[in-house]
Amino acid sequence: MRKYGLCFTATILLAVICCSLAATFTNDWVVRLKEGADPDVVAELHNFENLGQLHEDKLDDVYHFRHKELEKRHSVHRRDVTELLNQHEMILSSEQDEVLQIVKRNKREERYNDPIWKDEWFLNSEDSGSYSGYEYNINVQPVWDQGFNGSGVVVCVIDDGVEISHKDLAGNFDQLASYDLQDDDNDPSPRYASGEPNRHGTRCAGEIAGIRNNHVCGVGVAHACNIGGIRILDGPVTRIMESKALGFNIGYVDIFSASWGPPDNGKAMDGPKGITAQVIEEAMKTGRGGKGTIYVWAGGNGGKNDDCNADGYQTMRYSVSINAVGLNGDTPYYAEPCASALASTFSSGFVHSIATTDIHGECTKSHSGTSAAAPIASGIIALALQANPDLTWRDVQHIIIRAAVPDKLFHHEGWVRNAANRATHTNFGYGILDAFRMVEIAKNWTNVDPDHRCQSPQLTYNRAIPAHDSITIEIPFDGCDDTDNSVKSLEHVYLELSLKTPRRGDISIDMVSPSGTEMRLISTRMFDNDNVGFRNWRLMTVFLFGENPDGLWRVKINNSGKYTAQLETMFLDVFGTVNAPIETDVSLQKSDDKTVCDTLCGLAEHAYYDSANRCQKCNNVVEIDVKRRNELKNGF
Ligand SMILES: *[C@@H]1O[C@H](CO)[C@@H](O)[C@H](O)[C@H]1NC(C)=O
Ligand SMILES: *[C@@H]1O[C@H](CO)[C@@H](O)[C@H](O)[C@H]1NC(C)=O
Ligand SMILES: *[C@@H]1O[C@H](CO)[C@@H](O)[C@H](O)[C@H]1NC(C)=O
Ligand SMILES: [Ca+2]
Ligand SMILES: [Ca+2]
Ligand SMILES: [Ca+2]
């Protein structure tokens, strides 16, 4: 019985929905009476209510009648009722009211004819209005409107192949930036197979270099750049192959975009070594005419159980580590905490993924993971290099931290402001990379001074860290003051350590800079059962750019496991300059708006930063932050 009952209800429901969807007529009539007729009497006679005259100042004797029994909305045109009305001697004419099929006029045509352009919500808001949350985007349209398109910049996607015949890519394809390391030939096209495991590289390439306004798929961030592909990930990868990929034609390629790394299983702790590390060093010295090759790296998809500081590709200071943020500013479930992440761009979150090219000449709306975020950053950097080809690899990083905007992510807990007045977050780096700011700052950027390197003494501690306990080590540091290596304005900070532990995943490490900026260098990793520990592992942070390293550093090592661990050696290895970079003043837009500021202060636990990273004191939060900083200066 119950089953029938349900069925019945469902049928009625369907019928109701069906009719309401189709409803076009109402229970209202427009009735024109003869002069001298009594509208109330006529209405009553036909089972209507008289709602009064329509347009009384312009028209005589036109009335609005409402039927007393008919539904407010229905699909049937009641000509019978109209006919009856019209037969009445005092009625000249009548017509049933209907729901008009009209839509709001779009403000204007979509800008481009590319079929998935409107699905590329992460590029610009205007034509993707159907996605709520579309105010989260990389703000690239103003850059394109100035004529920047990546032209002349060479980007190479190191991945599982790039479909070079794809109509949205072929016109930008660059053979000189391409190779197939799996088959040892010049054609980096992917291998097609059941389940199509090799669509990743083509999707990444489309985000960077998809041709604009060609009726095919979408629009790449740098839609007129040269795009190449290295096919490497479809099969076993040796270190020699990896070194060939990362060193491919380094005199020619400007940007390598890499969306891969050690397994994101929360156990791996590995990075580029040997010949690969040597090749990368060489690229930084000789690539781009001595200004250094740009390596853009996806932050990793290991989620809360992994940490990008266990990934040596992220921790090498040469790589631009990019994390992901979703539509609406979500933290994607796969995001890894990362003190070496410079900034974030968009990828799949709880709702929409990334629209881009796909293999077999197709398009997709479901590219995802930090894999999809890094290529967007590669495209933005290509635009910046077009605007100013003289930028070194370090200039690019300096500009990224200034171009990243944290404002729209302040609803997340965990922002920390460094002493150079910039907000940082282990999920987002310095915020969402803004293409307009990137290019504006790039245009008139003054090259930073050559970098200095300064290390603290490589001390042997041999200190036990008991189970369920922590130790704090103080590292006095003078930043190599009064020497040729003097660092007064930080860039990258490494903490190198050797630490024995029966279970590496139980260890977390936090650090406080002399200015009192606290950051997590590595989190506990529940799956990391490694029993060797950290062997000269280099944890890295980019969150201290601009701080002075001179003073007392504190490192807290927490052992949340049941075995005693042993700290052996540890030291700081910092890079930076004596003089701080010359700031480029970029005019602010929305963020100077006081209402925006007030809203953000309401959301933010910490002070509000405008887009030039100027601390806005719209609340007392600034003082709170200073208090916390002073507490930290005195210890954890
Ligand atoms: C890209 O920009 C360059 C320089 O402004 C211009 O010459 C070229 O025509 C543009 N290409 C495309 C495809 O828009
Ligand atoms: C560019 O930078 C120089 C030196 O830093 C400065 O004097 C000049 O005003 C800047 N130009 C613009 C247009 O911002
Ligand atoms: C150490 O880590 C554990 C587990 O994450 C945590 O509960 C504890 O508060 C930490 N201890 C210290 C001293 O930070
Ligand atoms: Ca091939
Ligand atoms: Ca296109
Ligand atoms: Ca990882």
XYZ file of C-alpha atoms and ligand atoms in Angstrom:
681
model
C 0.000 0.000 0.000
C 2.699 2.339 1.035
C 4.433 1.860 -2.239
C 1.297 2.772 -4.204
C 0.730 5.769 -2.003
C 4.194 7.058 -2.728
C 3.752 6.496 -6.409
C 0.515 8.379 -6.361
C 1.989 11.318 -4.498
C 4.878 11.392 -6.905
C 2.538 11.483 -9.860
C 0.606 14.402 -8.453
C 3.775 16.222 -7.623
C 4.999 15.733 -11.140
C 1.726 16.950 -12.536
C 1.838 20.064 -10.384
C 5.412 20.833 -11.316
C 4.666 20.175 -14.936
C 1.713 22.548 -14.985
C 3.351 25.252 -13.019
C 6.298 25.114 -15.397
C 3.985 25.431 -18.347
C 1.778 28.082 -16.711
C 1.383 31.093 -18.934
C -2.113 32.390 -18.089
C -3.463 34.059 -14.984
C -6.865 34.502 -13.362
C -6.927 38.162 -14.357
C -8.812 39.701 -17.267
C -8.712 43.106 -18.857
C -12.295 44.142 -19.542
C -13.490 47.119 -21.541
C -17.003 48.194 -20.595
C -19.575 50.276 -22.391
C -20.034 53.745 -21.076
C -22.356 53.780 -18.062
C -21.909 50.102 -17.109
C -21.497 49.247 -13.438
C -18.226 47.297 -13.234
C -19.024 45.680 -9.887
C -22.321 44.292 -11.144
C -20.812 42.964 -14.386
C -17.940 41.355 -12.491
C -20.195 39.706 -9.935
C -22.406 38.296 -12.654
C -19.493 36.407 -14.202
C -17.915 35.289 -10.919
C -15.170 37.932 -11.002
C -13.968 40.513 -8.538
C -13.516 44.056 -9.839
C -10.017 45.290 -8.929
C -10.654 48.718 -10.384
C -9.832 50.798 -13.410
C -6.633 50.348 -15.436
C -4.852 53.444 -16.744
C -7.709 55.595 -15.552
C -5.945 58.817 -16.417
C -5.544 57.785 -20.063
C -8.273 55.300 -20.879
C -11.940 55.288 -20.042
C -13.854 52.235 -18.848
C -11.035 49.688 -18.840
C -11.154 47.441 -15.787
C -9.046 44.815 -14.092
C -11.173 41.749 -13.192
C -9.968 38.773 -11.174
C -11.736 35.444 -11.452
C -12.879 34.139 -8.068
C -12.215 30.440 -8.685
C -9.528 29.981 -11.294
C -5.929 29.341 -10.240
C -3.618 32.320 -10.139
C -1.436 30.604 -12.773
C -2.523 27.958 -15.198
C -1.568 26.597 -18.544
C -4.977 26.665 -20.207
C -6.047 29.638 -22.213
C -9.691 30.052 -21.019
C -11.213 31.263 -24.249
C -14.584 29.992 -23.028
C -14.580 32.461 -20.140
C -13.520 35.288 -22.441
C -16.293 34.427 -24.910
C -18.922 34.451 -22.177
C -17.719 37.850 -21.036
C -17.760 39.217 -24.555
C -21.372 38.089 -25.013
C -22.462 40.366 -22.167
C -24.202 43.440 -23.560
C -22.268 45.905 -21.431
C -18.821 44.487 -22.360
C -17.054 45.761 -25.452
C -14.093 43.405 -25.253
C -12.009 41.373 -22.844
C -8.758 39.469 -22.772
C -7.157 37.051 -20.347
C -3.908 38.179 -18.829
C -0.826 36.072 -19.517
C 2.705 35.624 -18.175
C 5.063 37.084 -20.711
C 8.095 35.173 -21.941
C 10.693 37.856 -21.598
C 14.187 37.871 -20.143
C 16.454 40.573 -18.938
C 18.606 41.882 -21.700
C 22.234 40.966 -21.152
C 24.223 44.064 -20.479
C 26.118 43.333 -23.649
C 27.396 40.543 -25.790
C 29.918 38.130 -24.305
C 33.377 39.324 -25.097
C 34.637 36.242 -26.908
C 33.047 33.594 -29.066
C 34.886 30.684 -27.446
C 32.180 28.223 -26.373
C 33.434 27.609 -22.825
C 34.580 31.168 -22.169
C 31.595 31.824 -19.931
C 32.550 28.743 -17.881
C 35.992 30.134 -17.188
C 34.781 31.858 -14.044
C 38.331 32.041 -12.670
C 39.472 34.360 -15.470
C 36.969 37.140 -15.283
C 33.650 37.738 -13.773
C 31.712 39.590 -16.386
C 30.733 36.799 -18.711
C 30.396 34.110 -16.097
C 27.653 35.726 -14.091
C 25.827 32.430 -13.784
C 28.445 31.279 -11.304
C 27.746 32.812 -7.957
C 31.037 33.622 -6.324
C 32.403 34.859 -9.596
C 34.016 37.825 -7.882
C 36.767 35.336 -7.116
C 38.929 35.496 -10.195
C 42.456 36.345 -11.284
C 41.458 39.756 -12.675
C 43.102 39.215 -16.026
C 40.694 41.047 -18.323
C 42.239 44.495 -17.639
C 45.612 43.057 -18.620
C 44.281 41.698 -21.894
C 42.537 45.006 -22.509
C 45.952 46.663 -22.434
C 47.059 44.301 -25.214
C 49.074 41.808 -23.193
C 48.581 38.250 -24.367
C 51.825 36.392 -23.608
C 53.164 36.941 -27.116
C 56.886 36.162 -27.370
C 57.033 34.256 -24.088
C 57.799 30.526 -24.266
C 55.999 28.230 -21.826
C 56.572 24.509 -21.611
C 54.236 22.074 -19.887
C 56.110 19.094 -18.477
C 53.481 16.388 -18.197
C 51.883 13.380 -19.895
C 51.932 14.999 -23.326
C 50.246 17.885 -25.078
C 47.858 17.363 -27.986
C 49.590 19.670 -30.412
C 46.967 19.223 -33.131
C 44.199 20.586 -30.902
C 42.590 23.510 -32.710
C 42.805 25.664 -29.591
C 46.554 25.060 -29.233
C 48.028 24.298 -32.652
C 48.455 27.967 -33.613
C 50.568 28.584 -30.510
C 52.513 25.319 -30.616
C 56.273 25.664 -30.387
C 58.378 22.726 -31.517
C 61.511 24.218 -29.974
C 59.939 23.903 -26.527
C 58.723 20.345 -27.058
C 59.979 16.818 -26.797
C 58.772 13.304 -26.067
C 61.063 11.731 -23.474
C 59.078 8.501 -23.308
C 59.374 7.693 -27.014
C 62.429 9.818 -27.747
C 60.896 11.783 -30.568
C 59.855 15.357 -31.280
C 56.110 14.838 -31.042
C 54.858 15.333 -27.473
C 51.276 14.289 -28.288
C 49.741 12.097 -25.601
C 49.241 8.350 -25.955
C 45.544 7.578 -26.253
C 44.339 4.583 -24.289
C 41.175 3.276 -22.691
C 40.120 5.466 -19.789
C 42.307 8.209 -21.293
C 44.917 8.449 -18.551
C 46.905 11.053 -20.504
C 44.725 14.131 -20.748
C 46.415 16.077 -17.952
C 49.073 17.935 -19.967
C 46.670 19.041 -22.700
C 44.311 20.434 -20.089
C 47.138 22.368 -18.423
C 48.340 23.702 -21.785
C 44.863 24.990 -22.623
C 44.683 27.020 -19.440
C 47.891 28.778 -20.439
C 47.707 29.051 -24.204
C 44.166 28.340 -25.465
C 43.646 30.670 -28.439
C 41.181 33.496 -27.914
C 38.088 34.178 -29.991
C 38.473 31.225 -32.370
C 35.164 29.448 -31.643
C 37.120 26.624 -29.960
C 37.009 25.796 -26.231
C 38.078 28.666 -23.992
C 40.669 31.389 -23.607
C 44.148 30.797 -22.207
C 45.560 33.252 -19.686
C 48.457 33.975 -22.065
C 46.545 33.114 -25.206
C 49.252 34.209 -27.656
C 52.309 32.713 -25.926
C 54.394 29.960 -27.433
C 53.382 26.672 -25.892
C 55.416 23.502 -25.856
C 55.103 20.170 -24.138
C 57.498 17.645 -22.700
C 55.927 14.196 -22.620
C 57.411 12.374 -19.646
C 54.788 11.184 -17.173
C 53.326 8.347 -19.226
C 55.664 5.559 -18.092
C 58.631 5.079 -15.786
C 60.580 8.296 -15.229
C 64.277 8.077 -14.471
C 66.370 10.821 -12.975
C 68.137 11.273 -16.299
C 64.775 11.775 -18.008
C 63.646 14.175 -15.317
C 66.834 16.193 -15.683
C 66.356 16.319 -19.453
C 62.817 17.602 -18.974
C 63.647 20.312 -16.454
C 66.699 21.352 -18.443
C 65.109 21.186 -21.896
C 66.338 23.941 -24.202
C 66.881 26.237 -21.232
C 68.356 28.896 -23.468
C 64.939 29.145 -25.095
C 62.145 28.179 -22.691
C 61.093 30.961 -20.298
C 58.660 29.138 -18.042
C 58.287 25.468 -17.167
C 54.923 24.518 -15.745
C 55.003 21.352 -13.669
C 51.957 19.830 -12.054
C 53.523 16.740 -10.532
C 55.914 15.659 -7.784
C 56.494 12.967 -5.180
C 53.368 10.948 -4.313
C 50.884 12.954 -2.245
C 50.413 9.993 0.054
C 51.535 11.799 3.174
C 54.531 9.461 3.488
C 56.962 10.580 0.816
C 59.775 12.984 1.593
C 61.740 13.505 -1.572
C 62.891 16.093 -4.042
C 65.139 16.806 -7.005
C 68.604 15.363 -6.532
C 71.860 14.725 -8.379
C 71.855 15.603 -12.044
C 68.348 17.098 -11.810
C 69.400 19.492 -9.056
C 72.507 20.422 -11.074
C 70.507 21.121 -14.204
C 68.114 23.352 -12.300
C 71.015 25.301 -10.781
C 72.354 25.779 -14.285
C 68.978 26.991 -15.544
C 68.874 29.599 -12.807
C 72.290 30.897 -13.894
C 71.975 30.721 -17.680
C 68.256 30.445 -18.472
C 66.498 33.498 -19.913
C 69.781 35.146 -20.768
C 71.087 34.820 -17.233
C 67.919 36.029 -15.542
C 66.922 32.505 -14.570
C 64.324 30.073 -15.817
C 60.933 30.199 -14.126
C 59.724 26.892 -12.681
C 56.091 26.939 -11.650
C 55.060 24.043 -9.470
C 51.673 22.773 -8.305
C 51.600 22.655 -4.509
C 50.362 19.075 -4.187
C 47.050 17.347 -3.595
C 47.753 15.498 -0.378
C 45.243 17.427 1.717
C 45.588 17.764 5.460
C 47.570 14.549 5.708
C 50.458 15.847 3.701
C 52.660 18.940 3.852
C 54.414 20.499 0.914
C 57.528 20.956 3.028
C 57.991 17.206 2.602
C 58.168 17.831 -1.153
C 61.597 18.978 -2.245
C 60.314 20.417 -5.535
C 58.239 22.878 -3.537
C 60.932 23.650 -1.008
C 63.602 24.522 -3.536
C 63.657 28.279 -3.578
C 63.730 28.353 -7.365
C 60.226 27.000 -7.734
C 57.131 29.133 -7.700
C 54.837 26.973 -5.562
C 51.181 27.555 -6.255
C 48.315 26.359 -4.117
C 44.676 26.152 -5.059
C 41.585 28.029 -3.985
C 38.061 27.195 -5.138
C 35.170 29.288 -6.387
C 33.878 31.367 -3.450
C 37.314 31.242 -1.867
C 36.937 27.691 -0.569
C 39.892 25.713 0.621
C 39.778 22.642 -1.578
C 39.795 19.339 0.319
C 43.045 18.355 -1.375
C 44.987 21.495 -0.365
C 48.217 20.828 1.502
C 49.490 23.207 4.131
C 52.573 24.831 2.728
C 54.977 27.392 4.159
C 56.759 27.477 0.812
C 53.673 28.435 -1.228
C 53.978 31.893 -2.732
C 50.403 32.347 -3.841
C 47.202 30.686 -4.947
C 45.210 30.537 -8.109
C 41.950 28.794 -8.807
C 40.968 25.216 -9.185
C 38.164 22.856 -8.329
C 36.544 23.446 -4.959
C 33.224 22.232 -3.658
C 31.381 23.299 -6.798
C 32.929 24.183 -10.108
C 36.114 22.912 -11.683
C 38.295 24.400 -14.361
C 37.174 24.675 -17.982
C 39.921 24.160 -20.551
C 40.952 22.119 -23.612
C 40.873 18.350 -23.578
C 42.368 15.616 -25.747
C 40.691 14.470 -28.976
C 40.105 18.118 -29.851
C 37.529 18.427 -27.121
C 36.947 20.784 -24.206
C 36.310 19.961 -20.551
C 34.810 21.692 -17.556
C 36.315 19.331 -15.019
C 40.049 19.920 -14.770
C 40.913 19.848 -11.066
C 43.449 19.807 -8.238
C 46.469 22.017 -7.690
C 47.446 20.715 -11.129
C 44.915 23.092 -12.563
C 46.031 26.018 -10.418
C 49.735 26.090 -11.345
C 49.198 26.570 -15.119
C 47.050 29.628 -14.424
C 50.009 31.101 -12.553
C 52.308 30.156 -15.450
C 50.039 32.135 -17.744
C 50.038 35.140 -15.426
C 53.837 35.076 -15.204
C 54.005 34.904 -18.997
C 51.970 38.126 -19.148
C 54.319 39.754 -16.638
C 57.402 38.686 -18.619
C 55.850 40.125 -21.768
C 55.341 43.400 -19.891
C 58.907 43.339 -18.608
C 61.341 40.766 -20.018
C 64.130 42.030 -17.731
C 62.731 40.404 -14.600
C 64.971 37.857 -12.924
C 63.563 34.742 -11.302
C 63.826 36.503 -7.949
C 62.078 39.600 -9.257
C 59.238 37.356 -10.367
C 58.851 35.976 -6.841
C 59.032 39.440 -5.285
C 56.326 40.620 -7.641
C 54.149 37.575 -6.961
C 54.022 38.232 -3.222
C 53.086 41.847 -3.919
C 50.551 40.947 -6.593
C 48.823 38.309 -4.484
C 45.718 39.618 -2.732
C 44.635 38.053 0.558
C 41.595 40.271 1.105
C 38.919 37.888 -0.112
C 40.274 34.975 1.893
C 40.228 36.557 5.335
C 37.212 34.508 6.337
C 39.635 31.611 6.800
C 41.350 31.197 10.134
C 45.099 31.144 10.324
C 46.374 34.287 8.602
C 49.653 35.519 10.009
C 51.069 38.905 9.233
C 54.810 39.039 8.883
C 56.893 41.975 10.065
C 56.987 43.348 6.531
C 53.236 43.841 6.901
C 52.087 41.104 4.580
C 49.479 38.521 5.409
C 50.423 34.896 4.799
C 48.575 31.615 5.133
C 49.789 28.045 4.801
C 46.894 27.227 2.489
C 47.148 30.273 0.252
C 50.622 31.767 0.455
C 50.257 35.548 0.144
C 46.770 35.262 -1.353
C 45.110 35.034 -4.738
C 47.452 35.958 -7.567
C 46.024 38.998 -9.322
C 47.090 39.269 -12.959
C 46.455 42.989 -13.177
C 48.594 43.736 -10.136
C 51.249 41.328 -11.388
C 51.614 43.130 -14.699
C 51.310 46.628 -13.249
C 54.058 45.965 -10.730
C 56.163 44.150 -13.329
C 56.072 47.051 -15.774
C 58.195 49.369 -13.688
C 59.890 46.953 -11.333
C 63.475 47.740 -10.413
C 65.627 44.587 -10.419
C 66.477 43.445 -6.919
C 70.101 43.422 -5.843
C 72.081 40.190 -6.192
C 71.229 37.848 -3.351
C 73.347 37.041 -0.334
C 73.381 33.796 1.599
C 73.991 33.540 5.295
C 74.013 30.460 7.528
C 73.971 29.939 11.256
C 76.608 27.574 12.705
C 75.799 23.943 11.959
C 75.456 22.878 15.556
C 75.081 19.364 16.859
C 72.408 19.252 19.535
C 71.820 15.579 20.322
C 68.736 16.465 22.287
C 65.957 14.072 23.088
C 62.386 15.043 22.346
C 60.372 12.864 24.727
C 57.091 11.278 23.719
C 54.123 13.681 23.865
C 56.428 16.579 24.507
C 58.157 19.370 22.709
C 61.494 21.158 22.842
C 62.315 24.716 21.868
C 65.691 25.544 20.409
C 66.942 29.100 20.201
C 69.168 30.065 17.316
C 71.015 33.369 17.737
C 71.651 34.885 14.315
C 73.265 38.082 13.088
C 72.383 37.843 9.395
C 76.126 37.955 8.616
C 76.138 41.597 9.558
C 79.184 43.562 8.342
C 80.263 40.861 5.905
C 79.864 40.381 2.175
C 76.997 37.991 2.927
C 74.957 40.409 4.978
C 71.196 39.834 4.760
C 68.894 42.504 6.132
C 65.869 41.908 3.945
C 64.908 38.261 3.747
C 63.779 36.199 0.820
C 63.891 32.433 1.395
C 64.598 30.857 4.774
C 65.652 27.246 5.105
C 65.818 25.318 8.323
C 67.970 22.273 7.688
C 67.891 19.498 10.235
C 68.689 15.917 11.004
C 66.361 14.292 13.464
C 65.990 10.633 14.353
C 62.568 9.320 15.154
C 60.881 5.921 15.089
C 57.878 7.617 13.472
C 58.485 10.717 11.378
C 54.796 11.568 10.993
C 54.572 12.345 14.724
C 56.820 15.372 14.415
C 55.654 18.905 13.774
C 57.936 21.925 13.653
C 57.086 25.578 14.205
C 59.382 28.537 13.943
C 59.276 32.129 15.189
C 61.399 34.746 13.448
C 63.246 37.437 15.430
C 60.399 39.820 14.615
C 57.916 37.460 16.215
C 56.336 35.969 13.096
C 55.194 32.443 13.777
C 54.811 29.782 11.131
C 54.415 26.048 10.862
C 57.240 24.526 8.892
C 55.902 20.993 8.855
C 52.759 19.402 10.221
C 52.299 15.938 11.634
C 51.466 13.458 8.894
C 49.353 10.567 10.089
C 50.458 8.162 7.350
C 54.181 8.860 7.581
C 55.555 5.772 9.357
C 59.115 6.347 8.238
C 61.506 5.284 11.013
C 64.637 7.039 9.823
C 63.512 10.620 10.331
C 64.773 13.819 8.748
C 68.187 13.390 7.085
C 69.594 16.835 6.352
C 66.103 17.770 5.225
C 65.576 21.385 4.293
C 62.291 22.906 5.391
C 61.618 26.189 3.638
C 59.432 29.208 4.153
C 58.663 32.130 1.885
C 56.554 33.845 4.513
C 59.330 36.107 5.784
C 60.112 38.085 2.632
C 61.204 41.555 3.726
C 61.923 40.738 7.384
C 65.297 41.358 8.984
C 66.789 38.010 10.086
C 69.017 39.588 12.726
C 68.123 38.346 16.205
C 66.945 35.301 18.068
C 65.095 32.607 16.122
C 63.067 29.956 17.916
C 62.239 26.507 16.688
C 59.728 24.337 18.484
C 59.785 20.647 17.709
C 56.747 18.801 18.919
C 56.655 15.037 19.243
C 53.035 13.950 19.428
C 53.925 10.242 19.259
C 54.754 7.621 21.845
C 58.435 7.242 20.997
C 61.337 9.463 21.949
C 62.869 11.356 19.049
C 66.352 12.846 18.858
C 67.364 16.167 17.326
C 70.871 15.815 15.948
C 71.842 18.860 13.907
C 70.041 21.992 12.843
C 70.868 25.340 11.292
C 69.412 28.271 9.397
C 70.306 28.959 5.793
C 68.849 32.254 4.659
C 68.846 34.219 1.422
C 68.119 37.864 0.811
C 69.603 41.284 0.265
C 70.920 44.196 2.268
C 68.564 46.684 0.678
C 64.880 46.032 0.503
C 63.458 46.057 -3.033
C 62.220 49.381 -4.349
C 58.464 49.315 -4.042
C 56.345 50.048 -7.073
C 53.217 51.877 -6.171
C 50.253 50.385 -7.928
C 47.057 52.273 -7.593
C 44.511 50.458 -5.528
C 41.032 49.829 -6.667
C 38.329 48.253 -4.590
C 40.390 47.754 -1.480
C 40.660 51.446 -0.712
C 36.930 51.525 -0.379
C 36.062 52.033 3.256
C 33.032 49.754 3.167
C 35.144 46.929 1.807
C 37.615 47.604 4.562
C 34.948 47.497 7.257
C 33.550 44.251 5.935
C 36.942 42.665 5.862
C 37.763 43.822 9.356
C 34.576 42.183 10.501
C 35.760 38.934 8.999
C 39.409 39.081 9.795
C 40.952 37.924 12.965
C 44.072 39.791 12.004
C 44.477 43.228 10.589
C 43.164 44.051 7.200
C 45.599 44.579 4.397
C 44.744 46.519 1.343
C 46.043 45.382 -2.000
C 49.292 47.258 -1.612
C 49.739 45.378 1.623
C 49.308 48.501 3.660
C 47.935 47.745 7.041
C 44.538 49.313 7.450
C 43.596 50.197 10.981
C 39.872 50.106 10.738
C 39.621 48.153 13.975
C 41.824 47.617 16.962
C 43.002 44.363 15.462
C 46.358 45.910 14.700
C 47.140 46.356 18.363
C 46.071 42.834 19.170
C 48.431 41.591 16.544
C 51.324 43.608 17.903
C 50.675 42.220 21.359
C 50.783 38.666 20.045
C 53.977 39.439 18.178
C 55.608 40.726 21.354
C 54.530 37.631 23.232
C 56.095 35.475 20.568
C 59.309 37.446 20.715
C 59.570 36.326 24.315
C 59.100 32.672 23.474
C 56.344 30.302 22.414
C 49.406 39.734 -28.964
O 49.985 40.965 -28.637
C 50.945 41.396 -29.578
C 51.650 42.593 -28.988
O 50.734 43.476 -28.436
C 50.262 41.670 -30.891
O 51.199 42.098 -31.863
C 49.595 40.398 -31.365
O 48.847 40.642 -32.530
C 48.693 39.821 -30.296
N 48.276 38.494 -30.724
C 47.065 38.028 -30.527
C 46.776 36.683 -31.054
O 46.218 38.656 -29.934
C 59.180 53.823 -12.281
O 60.184 53.640 -11.304
C 61.049 54.752 -11.163
C 62.180 54.352 -10.221
O 61.790 53.400 -9.296
C 60.257 55.930 -10.672
O 61.088 57.055 -10.507
C 59.158 56.233 -11.688
O 58.328 57.262 -11.209
C 58.305 55.009 -11.947
N 57.403 55.259 -13.050
C 56.118 54.988 -12.965
C 55.342 55.262 -14.204
O 55.592 54.537 -11.979
C 52.036 18.801 20.190
O 51.164 18.186 19.254
C 49.998 17.646 19.848
C 49.282 16.857 18.790
O 49.224 17.567 17.602
C 49.193 18.747 20.442
O 48.021 18.251 21.023
C 50.014 19.481 21.469
O 49.322 20.574 21.960
C 51.339 19.921 20.908
N 52.171 20.347 22.015
C 52.809 21.481 22.041
C 53.625 21.720 23.264
O 52.745 22.292 21.133
Ca 55.742 11.063 -29.472
Ca 39.645 29.249 -27.880
Ca 52.546 16.560 -1.383
